[in-house]
Amino acid sequence: MQIQENISLRPYNTFAIDAKARYFASFKEIDALEEALNFKHQTPNLILGGGSNLLLTKDFDGLVLKNEITGIAELHEDNNYVYVKVGAGENWHQFVLYCIKRNWAGVENLSLIPGNVGASPMQNIGAYGVETNDVFYNLEAFHLKEKKLVTFTRNDCAFGYRDSIFKEKYKNQFVILNVTFQLQKKPYFNTSYGAIEQELERMGVKELSLRAVSDAVINIRSSKLPNPAEIANAGSFFKNPEVTPGKYEELRLSFPGIIAHLLANGNYKLAAGWLIEQSGPDKNGTSWKGFRRGDAGCHAKQALVLVNYGSATGKDIYQLSENILQSVNEKFAVQLEREVNII
Ligand SMILES: Cc1cc2nc3c(=O)[nH]c(=O)nc-3n(C[C@H](O)[C@H](O)[C@H](O)COP(=O)(O)OP(=O)(O)OC[C@H]3O[C@@H](n4cnc5c(N)ncnc54)[C@H](O)[C@@H]3O)c2cc1C
């Protein structure tokens, strides 16, 4: 285990923010993690996966620990499911492809989400009608202070919309080491969400397969979302806000084009991207969509995605997000919440 000092984190975050880590170490197993944690008892610690869901607003004056625990193991199976334990450092999309190859269903709608497996329960990643929660069995995590291993079941994780206990009560307390997923052996397909069906038709798919659904999701995502390798970003910067039926009705009367969908609890989820598109930096109708200030901006095709065109700092991006929050609040009296972790 090697500890590096004063290194740039630019290659380690998809926003390409050039913040420095006072200390940096990567670990492939728990012994190396413990060794790193004993080093000068550095606090605070930042656990890093693929760096695709964080915004570094300053240098990190502590120890950054990059989780590189790999390995995929089929634990056991019953009539319906196969239980697969995956190291936190495995790339998420590669894991999805691994499942598709074996005809294990459940994660194909989550194709092409950047980042690593260890972060997938953190914010209960989701796309096209599926979330980690739907395929999650349990996980093992290491308590940073108490130095002990704890197993979390689905209930223990308190999964919510882009949320879990690891973003709330246990924030910065655990390192997720591995996640076990419960995948269906008999493929079933979830194609009703978004434009999956249209895309399958466009592709000329006659017989559904996990591969076809995954390819459809990949095509849609690639046409809509900027690739961080080309324009630095961290995906959706804000969550879609939930409002009461009364508030939704009030908004619908004033803004008939508002995009929302009804939730099981009777509330409505508003499309944050639409709210942002309809707001802007000034009062004369300019939209945030495609807006650029220095190297910080809002993507031209997807207002929900903030981007770094080159040398924006984390503070530049954060300030832009603050301005967007304010203008959406002024226009709609709706408070947006950031999805990206602010460090
Ligand atoms: C282009 C693009 C599209 C995206 N689309 C989606 C989408 O459709 N749906 C979606 O849900 N998300 C999406 N995201 C966000 C992101 O891909 C996910 O949140 C992903 O799970 C982050 O994984 P990561 O390994 O990069 O996490 P990181 O950014 O490294 O970390 C995220 C947070 O988790 C913590 N963390 C990471 N690993 C561990 C661990 N092993 N133990 C404890 N804490 C840990 C970090 O400290 C940090 O707070 C998108 C991002 C991009 C750039």
Short mmCIF file of C-alpha atoms and ligand atoms in Angstrom, two decimals:
data_model
loop_
_atom_site.label_atom_id
_atom_site.label_comp_id
_atom_site.label_asym_id
_atom_site.label_seq_id
_atom_site.Cartn_x
_atom_site.Cartn_y
_atom_site.Cartn_z
CA MET A 1 0.00 0.00 0.00
CA GLN A 2 1.49 3.30 -1.09
CA ILE A 3 0.40 6.71 0.16
CA GLN A 4 0.86 9.56 -2.32
CA GLU A 5 0.91 13.19 -1.23
CA ASN A 6 -0.52 16.35 -2.79
CA ILE A 7 -1.79 14.71 -5.92
CA SER A 8 -4.30 16.16 -8.38
CA LEU A 9 -7.70 14.45 -8.31
CA ARG A 10 -8.48 15.61 -11.84
CA PRO A 11 -8.08 12.11 -13.36
CA TYR A 12 -10.30 10.68 -10.62
CA ASN A 13 -13.50 12.68 -11.11
CA THR A 14 -15.67 12.90 -14.24
CA PHE A 15 -16.17 16.66 -13.68
CA ALA A 16 -12.39 16.90 -14.27
CA ILE A 17 -12.00 19.30 -11.34
CA ASP A 18 -8.37 19.97 -10.56
CA ALA A 19 -8.55 19.75 -6.74
CA LYS A 20 -5.69 18.24 -4.75
CA ALA A 21 -5.72 15.42 -2.21
CA ARG A 22 -3.36 15.88 0.75
CA TYR A 23 -2.96 12.08 0.84
CA PHE A 24 -4.15 9.44 -1.60
CA ALA A 25 -4.11 5.64 -1.50
CA SER A 26 -5.87 2.88 -3.36
CA PHE A 27 -6.71 -0.49 -1.85
CA LYS A 28 -7.53 -3.86 -3.35
CA GLU A 29 -8.32 -5.66 -0.09
CA ILE A 30 -9.42 -4.92 3.44
CA ASP A 31 -5.90 -5.29 4.97
CA ALA A 32 -4.60 -2.52 2.73
CA LEU A 33 -7.59 -0.38 3.67
CA GLU A 34 -6.84 -0.87 7.39
CA GLU A 35 -3.18 -0.12 6.80
CA ALA A 36 -4.10 3.13 5.05
CA LEU A 37 -6.51 4.07 7.82
CA ASN A 38 -3.77 3.60 10.42
CA PHE A 39 -1.53 5.99 8.53
CA LYS A 40 -1.20 9.05 10.77
CA HIS A 41 -4.87 8.45 11.61
CA GLN A 42 -5.71 10.92 8.91
CA THR A 43 -9.17 12.38 9.04
CA PRO A 44 -11.29 13.15 7.19
CA ASN A 45 -11.46 10.32 4.68
CA LEU A 46 -13.03 10.43 1.25
CA ILE A 47 -13.95 7.09 -0.30
CA LEU A 48 -13.70 7.20 -4.05
CA GLY A 49 -15.20 4.93 -6.69
CA GLY A 50 -15.28 6.11 -10.29
CA GLY A 51 -15.72 9.76 -9.23
CA SER A 52 -18.82 10.18 -11.41
CA ASN A 53 -21.16 11.54 -8.76
CA LEU A 54 -19.17 14.14 -6.89
CA LEU A 55 -18.14 17.77 -7.16
CA LEU A 56 -14.85 18.73 -5.51
CA THR A 57 -15.27 22.34 -4.39
CA LYS A 58 -11.85 22.58 -2.72
CA ASP A 59 -8.64 20.67 -2.09
CA PHE A 60 -9.23 17.67 0.15
CA ASP A 61 -7.18 18.04 3.32
CA GLY A 62 -7.29 14.41 4.36
CA LEU A 63 -6.89 10.93 2.97
CA VAL A 64 -8.63 9.93 -0.25
CA LEU A 65 -9.13 6.17 -0.44
CA LYS A 66 -9.80 4.70 -3.86
CA ASN A 67 -11.69 1.45 -3.66
CA GLU A 68 -10.26 -1.07 -6.13
CA ILE A 69 -11.66 -4.29 -4.67
CA THR A 70 -12.54 -6.52 -7.62
CA GLY A 71 -14.07 -9.95 -8.17
CA ILE A 72 -17.43 -11.37 -9.22
CA ALA A 73 -18.58 -14.63 -7.57
CA GLU A 74 -21.76 -16.63 -8.04
CA LEU A 75 -22.65 -17.53 -4.43
CA HIS A 76 -25.66 -19.79 -4.92
CA GLU A 77 -28.92 -20.11 -6.79
CA ASP A 78 -32.47 -21.26 -6.19
CA ASN A 79 -35.30 -21.93 -8.63
CA ASN A 80 -35.74 -18.28 -9.56
CA TYR A 81 -32.63 -16.36 -8.64
CA VAL A 82 -28.90 -16.36 -8.81
CA TYR A 83 -27.00 -14.52 -6.02
CA VAL A 84 -23.89 -12.74 -7.23
CA LYS A 85 -21.32 -11.05 -5.00
CA VAL A 86 -19.42 -8.23 -6.66
CA GLY A 87 -16.37 -6.29 -5.46
CA ALA A 88 -17.03 -2.57 -4.90
CA GLY A 89 -14.27 -1.59 -7.33
CA GLU A 90 -15.80 -3.41 -10.31
CA ASN A 91 -17.05 -1.11 -13.07
CA TRP A 92 -20.85 -0.98 -13.01
CA HIS A 93 -21.45 -1.24 -16.76
CA GLN A 94 -18.99 -4.15 -17.12
CA PHE A 95 -20.96 -5.94 -14.39
CA VAL A 96 -24.20 -5.29 -16.32
CA LEU A 97 -22.63 -6.81 -19.47
CA TYR A 98 -21.41 -9.79 -17.41
CA CYS A 99 -25.02 -10.47 -16.31
CA ILE A 100 -26.42 -10.07 -19.82
CA LYS A 101 -23.90 -12.58 -21.15
CA ARG A 102 -25.18 -15.13 -18.63
CA ASN A 103 -28.83 -14.26 -19.27
CA TRP A 104 -29.36 -13.02 -15.71
CA ALA A 105 -32.09 -10.38 -15.70
CA GLY A 106 -32.54 -7.27 -13.61
CA VAL A 107 -29.77 -4.78 -14.38
CA GLU A 108 -30.05 -4.36 -18.17
CA ASN A 109 -32.07 -1.11 -17.83
CA LEU A 110 -29.15 0.27 -15.80
CA SER A 111 -26.71 -0.14 -18.71
CA LEU A 112 -24.06 2.53 -19.25
CA ILE A 113 -24.43 4.25 -15.86
CA PRO A 114 -20.87 5.38 -15.08
CA GLY A 115 -19.06 4.51 -11.87
CA ASN A 116 -18.39 1.45 -9.77
CA VAL A 117 -20.50 -1.20 -8.08
CA GLY A 118 -19.66 0.03 -4.55
CA ALA A 119 -21.40 3.34 -5.15
CA SER A 120 -24.56 1.78 -6.62
CA PRO A 121 -26.32 1.36 -3.24
CA MET A 122 -25.09 4.79 -2.02
CA GLN A 123 -27.65 6.72 -4.01
CA ASN A 124 -29.74 3.71 -5.10
CA ILE A 125 -28.82 4.33 -8.74
CA GLY A 126 -31.72 4.21 -11.11
CA ALA A 127 -32.74 4.60 -14.73
CA TYR A 128 -35.58 3.51 -17.02
CA GLY A 129 -37.84 2.29 -14.21
CA VAL A 130 -35.26 0.18 -12.33
CA GLU A 131 -33.19 0.95 -9.21
CA THR A 132 -30.45 -0.85 -7.25
CA ASN A 133 -33.14 -1.58 -4.67
CA ASP A 134 -34.91 -3.93 -7.15
CA VAL A 135 -31.93 -6.28 -7.51
CA PHE A 136 -30.15 -5.76 -4.20
CA TYR A 137 -29.65 -8.65 -1.76
CA ASN A 138 -27.07 -7.41 0.78
CA LEU A 139 -23.71 -5.70 1.13
CA GLU A 140 -20.66 -5.83 3.36
CA ALA A 141 -19.20 -2.59 4.66
CA PHE A 142 -16.31 -1.64 6.92
CA HIS A 143 -16.91 0.86 9.70
CA LEU A 144 -14.14 3.46 9.46
CA LYS A 145 -13.97 4.32 13.17
CA GLU A 146 -14.95 1.04 14.82
CA LYS A 147 -12.93 -0.97 12.28
CA LYS A 148 -15.48 -3.74 12.01
CA LEU A 149 -17.37 -5.48 9.21
CA VAL A 150 -21.13 -5.02 9.04
CA THR A 151 -23.64 -6.73 6.72
CA PHE A 152 -26.58 -4.62 5.50
CA THR A 153 -29.77 -6.21 4.15
CA ARG A 154 -32.14 -4.34 1.82
CA ASN A 155 -34.20 -3.08 4.76
CA ASP A 156 -31.10 -1.88 6.60
CA CYS A 157 -30.14 0.31 3.62
CA ALA A 158 -33.34 2.43 3.78
CA PHE A 159 -33.32 2.92 0.01
CA GLY A 160 -35.23 5.91 -1.33
CA TYR A 161 -35.21 7.94 -4.53
CA ARG A 162 -31.46 8.47 -5.18
CA ASP A 163 -30.97 7.93 -1.47
CA SER A 164 -29.90 5.40 1.15
CA ILE A 165 -28.79 5.27 4.76
CA PHE A 166 -25.20 5.82 3.53
CA LYS A 167 -26.10 9.32 2.34
CA GLU A 168 -28.00 10.11 5.53
CA LYS A 169 -27.49 8.59 9.00
CA TYR A 170 -24.28 6.73 8.08
CA LYS A 171 -22.81 9.42 5.82
CA ASN A 172 -18.99 9.06 5.64
CA GLN A 173 -19.02 6.25 8.20
CA PHE A 174 -18.66 3.11 6.07
CA VAL A 175 -16.64 1.80 3.18
CA ILE A 176 -18.76 -0.52 1.05
CA LEU A 177 -16.58 -3.52 0.20
CA ASN A 178 -18.89 -5.68 -1.88
CA VAL A 179 -22.52 -5.93 -2.95
CA THR A 180 -24.57 -9.11 -3.51
CA PHE A 181 -27.27 -8.90 -6.16
CA GLN A 182 -30.29 -11.14 -6.64
CA LEU A 183 -30.83 -11.65 -10.36
CA GLN A 184 -33.64 -13.44 -12.16
CA LYS A 185 -32.74 -16.64 -13.96
CA LYS A 186 -35.80 -16.49 -16.22
CA PRO A 187 -35.48 -13.27 -18.18
CA TYR A 188 -38.31 -10.79 -17.95
CA PHE A 189 -38.36 -7.43 -19.64
CA ASN A 190 -39.08 -3.97 -18.40
CA THR A 191 -39.55 -1.88 -21.54
CA SER A 192 -42.45 0.39 -20.64
CA TYR A 193 -40.33 3.27 -19.39
CA GLY A 194 -39.13 6.21 -21.49
CA ALA A 195 -38.41 5.59 -25.13
CA ILE A 196 -37.23 1.96 -24.82
CA GLU A 197 -40.09 0.51 -26.88
CA GLN A 198 -39.71 3.07 -29.68
CA GLU A 199 -35.98 2.45 -29.76
CA LEU A 200 -36.45 -1.34 -29.93
CA GLU A 201 -38.80 -0.79 -32.87
CA ARG A 202 -36.34 1.55 -34.55
CA MET A 203 -33.63 -1.09 -34.09
CA GLY A 204 -35.90 -3.63 -35.79
CA VAL A 205 -35.85 -6.02 -32.81
CA LYS A 206 -38.27 -8.89 -33.48
CA GLU A 207 -37.58 -10.98 -30.37
CA LEU A 208 -36.84 -9.35 -27.02
CA SER A 209 -33.62 -10.24 -25.24
CA LEU A 210 -31.65 -8.73 -22.37
CA ARG A 211 -29.00 -7.71 -24.88
CA ALA A 212 -31.57 -5.91 -27.06
CA VAL A 213 -32.98 -3.98 -24.07
CA SER A 214 -29.47 -3.06 -22.96
CA ASP A 215 -28.55 -1.91 -26.49
CA ALA A 216 -31.73 0.20 -26.66
CA VAL A 217 -30.89 1.85 -23.32
CA ILE A 218 -27.30 2.46 -24.48
CA ASN A 219 -28.52 4.07 -27.72
CA ILE A 220 -30.96 6.37 -25.93
CA ARG A 221 -28.46 7.38 -23.26
CA SER A 222 -25.71 8.02 -25.80
CA SER A 223 -27.97 10.31 -27.82
CA LYS A 224 -29.10 12.32 -24.77
CA LEU A 225 -26.28 12.47 -22.25
CA PRO A 226 -22.84 13.98 -22.74
CA ASN A 227 -20.02 11.45 -22.46
CA PRO A 228 -17.75 12.63 -19.61
CA ALA A 229 -14.73 11.62 -21.71
CA GLU A 230 -15.75 14.36 -24.17
CA ILE A 231 -17.42 16.98 -21.93
CA ALA A 232 -16.72 16.69 -18.19
CA ASN A 233 -19.90 16.23 -16.13
CA ALA A 234 -21.46 14.13 -13.37
CA GLY A 235 -24.82 13.29 -14.96
CA SER A 236 -28.00 14.79 -13.51
CA PHE A 237 -26.93 17.48 -11.09
CA PHE A 238 -30.32 17.80 -9.37
CA LYS A 239 -33.00 15.35 -8.26
CA ASN A 240 -36.53 15.51 -9.65
CA PRO A 241 -38.51 17.28 -6.90
CA GLU A 242 -41.62 15.74 -5.35
CA VAL A 243 -44.64 17.99 -4.70
CA THR A 244 -48.11 17.53 -3.21
CA PRO A 245 -51.16 17.20 -5.52
CA GLY A 246 -52.24 20.72 -4.45
CA LYS A 247 -48.92 22.26 -5.42
CA TYR A 248 -48.90 20.33 -8.71
CA GLU A 249 -52.40 21.59 -9.59
CA GLU A 250 -51.35 25.17 -8.83
CA LEU A 251 -48.28 24.81 -11.08
CA ARG A 252 -50.24 23.11 -13.88
CA LEU A 253 -52.70 26.00 -14.04
CA SER A 254 -49.92 28.57 -14.37
CA PHE A 255 -47.60 26.42 -16.50
CA PRO A 256 -49.71 23.99 -18.61
CA GLY A 257 -46.61 22.44 -20.23
CA ILE A 258 -45.15 21.24 -16.93
CA ILE A 259 -43.77 17.69 -17.02
CA ALA A 260 -44.66 15.50 -14.06
CA HIS A 261 -45.69 11.99 -13.16
CA LEU A 262 -47.94 10.67 -10.45
CA LEU A 263 -46.29 8.68 -7.66
CA ALA A 264 -47.78 5.74 -5.76
CA ASN A 265 -48.12 7.96 -2.65
CA GLY A 266 -50.36 10.46 -4.52
CA ASN A 267 -47.66 13.11 -4.85
CA TYR A 268 -46.15 14.24 -8.16
CA LYS A 269 -42.56 14.10 -9.31
CA LEU A 270 -41.65 17.10 -11.46
CA ALA A 271 -39.04 16.91 -14.22
CA ALA A 272 -36.21 19.05 -12.83
CA GLY A 273 -34.78 19.39 -16.37
CA TRP A 274 -37.99 21.09 -17.55
CA LEU A 275 -38.06 23.48 -14.57
CA ILE A 276 -34.44 24.47 -15.27
CA GLU A 277 -35.06 24.88 -19.01
CA GLN A 278 -37.97 27.21 -18.27
CA SER A 279 -35.83 29.36 -15.93
CA GLY A 280 -32.79 31.41 -16.73
CA PRO A 281 -30.03 33.71 -15.58
CA ASP A 282 -32.02 36.87 -16.26
CA LYS A 283 -35.60 38.00 -16.61
CA ASN A 284 -35.66 38.40 -20.43
CA GLY A 285 -36.40 34.84 -21.32
CA THR A 286 -32.88 33.39 -21.60
CA SER A 287 -32.88 29.73 -20.60
CA TRP A 288 -30.27 27.95 -18.51
CA LYS A 289 -30.17 25.28 -21.21
CA GLY A 290 -26.93 25.78 -23.11
CA PHE A 291 -25.90 28.61 -20.77
CA ARG A 292 -22.16 29.07 -20.26
CA ARG A 293 -20.22 31.24 -17.81
CA GLY A 294 -16.46 30.83 -18.25
CA ASP A 295 -15.95 27.08 -18.43
CA ALA A 296 -18.97 26.21 -16.29
CA GLY A 297 -22.24 25.55 -18.08
CA CYS A 298 -25.52 23.79 -18.53
CA HIS A 299 -25.49 21.20 -21.30
CA ALA A 300 -27.12 22.29 -24.57
CA LYS A 301 -29.27 19.14 -24.90
CA GLN A 302 -29.96 18.41 -21.25
CA ALA A 303 -30.37 21.32 -18.82
CA LEU A 304 -30.17 18.99 -15.82
CA VAL A 305 -26.54 18.21 -16.59
CA LEU A 306 -23.96 20.80 -15.53
CA VAL A 307 -20.68 20.64 -17.43
CA ASN A 308 -17.07 21.72 -17.18
CA TYR A 309 -15.82 22.85 -20.60
CA GLY A 310 -12.19 22.76 -19.49
CA SER A 311 -10.86 24.66 -16.54
CA ALA A 312 -13.92 25.41 -14.41
CA THR A 313 -13.30 25.03 -10.68
CA GLY A 314 -15.62 23.15 -8.36
CA LYS A 315 -16.62 26.54 -6.94
CA ASP A 316 -17.61 27.80 -10.43
CA ILE A 317 -19.88 24.79 -10.94
CA TYR A 318 -21.27 25.06 -7.43
CA GLN A 319 -22.04 28.76 -7.89
CA LEU A 320 -23.86 28.02 -11.16
CA SER A 321 -25.91 25.33 -9.38
CA GLU A 322 -26.74 27.86 -6.66
CA ASN A 323 -27.96 30.38 -9.27
CA ILE A 324 -30.08 27.70 -10.94
CA LEU A 325 -31.62 26.68 -7.60
CA GLN A 326 -32.52 30.30 -6.88
CA SER A 327 -34.05 31.02 -10.26
CA VAL A 328 -36.17 27.83 -10.23
CA ASN A 329 -37.33 28.74 -6.74
CA GLU A 330 -38.20 32.29 -7.81
CA LYS A 331 -40.20 31.16 -10.82
CA PHE A 332 -41.96 28.04 -9.50
CA ALA A 333 -41.52 28.23 -5.70
CA VAL A 334 -40.02 24.74 -5.90
CA GLN A 335 -36.81 23.89 -4.06
CA LEU A 336 -34.42 21.71 -6.09
CA GLU A 337 -32.05 19.38 -4.28
CA ARG A 338 -28.60 18.43 -5.55
CA GLU A 339 -28.09 14.80 -6.53
CA VAL A 340 -24.32 15.10 -6.88
CA ASN A 341 -22.27 14.77 -3.68
CA ILE A 342 -20.64 18.09 -2.81
CA ILE A 343 -17.18 17.61 -1.28
C1 LIG B 1 -22.98 10.84 -17.78
C2 LIG B 1 -23.52 10.36 -16.45
C3 LIG B 1 -24.74 9.74 -16.39
C4 LIG B 1 -25.26 9.28 -15.16
N1 LIG B 1 -26.47 8.67 -15.15
C5 LIG B 1 -26.99 8.21 -14.00
C6 LIG B 1 -28.25 7.54 -13.97
O1 LIG B 1 -28.89 7.31 -14.99
N2 LIG B 1 -28.72 7.11 -12.77
C7 LIG B 1 -28.03 7.30 -11.62
O2 LIG B 1 -28.52 6.89 -10.56
N3 LIG B 1 -26.83 7.92 -11.61
C8 LIG B 1 -26.29 8.37 -12.76
N4 LIG B 1 -25.07 9.01 -12.77
C9 LIG B 1 -24.36 9.22 -11.50
C10 LIG B 1 -23.28 8.14 -11.18
O3 LIG B 1 -22.96 7.41 -12.32
C11 LIG B 1 -23.75 7.17 -10.09
O4 LIG B 1 -24.11 7.86 -8.93
C12 LIG B 1 -22.66 6.15 -9.73
O5 LIG B 1 -23.19 5.17 -8.87
C13 LIG B 1 -21.45 6.80 -9.05
O6 LIG B 1 -20.46 5.79 -8.93
P1 LIG B 1 -18.94 6.18 -8.65
O7 LIG B 1 -18.21 4.90 -8.42
O8 LIG B 1 -18.42 7.04 -9.74
O9 LIG B 1 -19.10 6.99 -7.30
P2 LIG B 1 -18.20 8.22 -6.78
O10 LIG B 1 -18.53 9.43 -7.57
O11 LIG B 1 -16.79 7.82 -6.70
O12 LIG B 1 -18.79 8.37 -5.32
C14 LIG B 1 -20.11 8.82 -5.12
C15 LIG B 1 -20.36 8.88 -3.60
O13 LIG B 1 -20.31 7.59 -3.05
C16 LIG B 1 -19.25 7.46 -2.12
N5 LIG B 1 -18.67 6.13 -2.37
C17 LIG B 1 -18.22 5.66 -3.57
N6 LIG B 1 -17.83 4.38 -3.44
C18 LIG B 1 -18.01 4.05 -2.14
C19 LIG B 1 -17.77 2.87 -1.37
N7 LIG B 1 -17.26 1.76 -1.92
N8 LIG B 1 -18.08 2.88 -0.04
C20 LIG B 1 -18.60 4.00 0.54
N9 LIG B 1 -18.83 5.14 -0.13
C21 LIG B 1 -18.54 5.17 -1.46
C22 LIG B 1 -18.32 8.61 -2.39
O14 LIG B 1 -17.62 9.01 -1.23
C23 LIG B 1 -19.29 9.69 -2.86
O15 LIG B 1 -19.90 10.31 -1.77
C24 LIG B 1 -24.52 9.46 -13.98
C25 LIG B 1 -23.25 10.08 -14.04
C26 LIG B 1 -22.75 10.51 -15.27
C27 LIG B 1 -21.38 11.13 -15.32
#
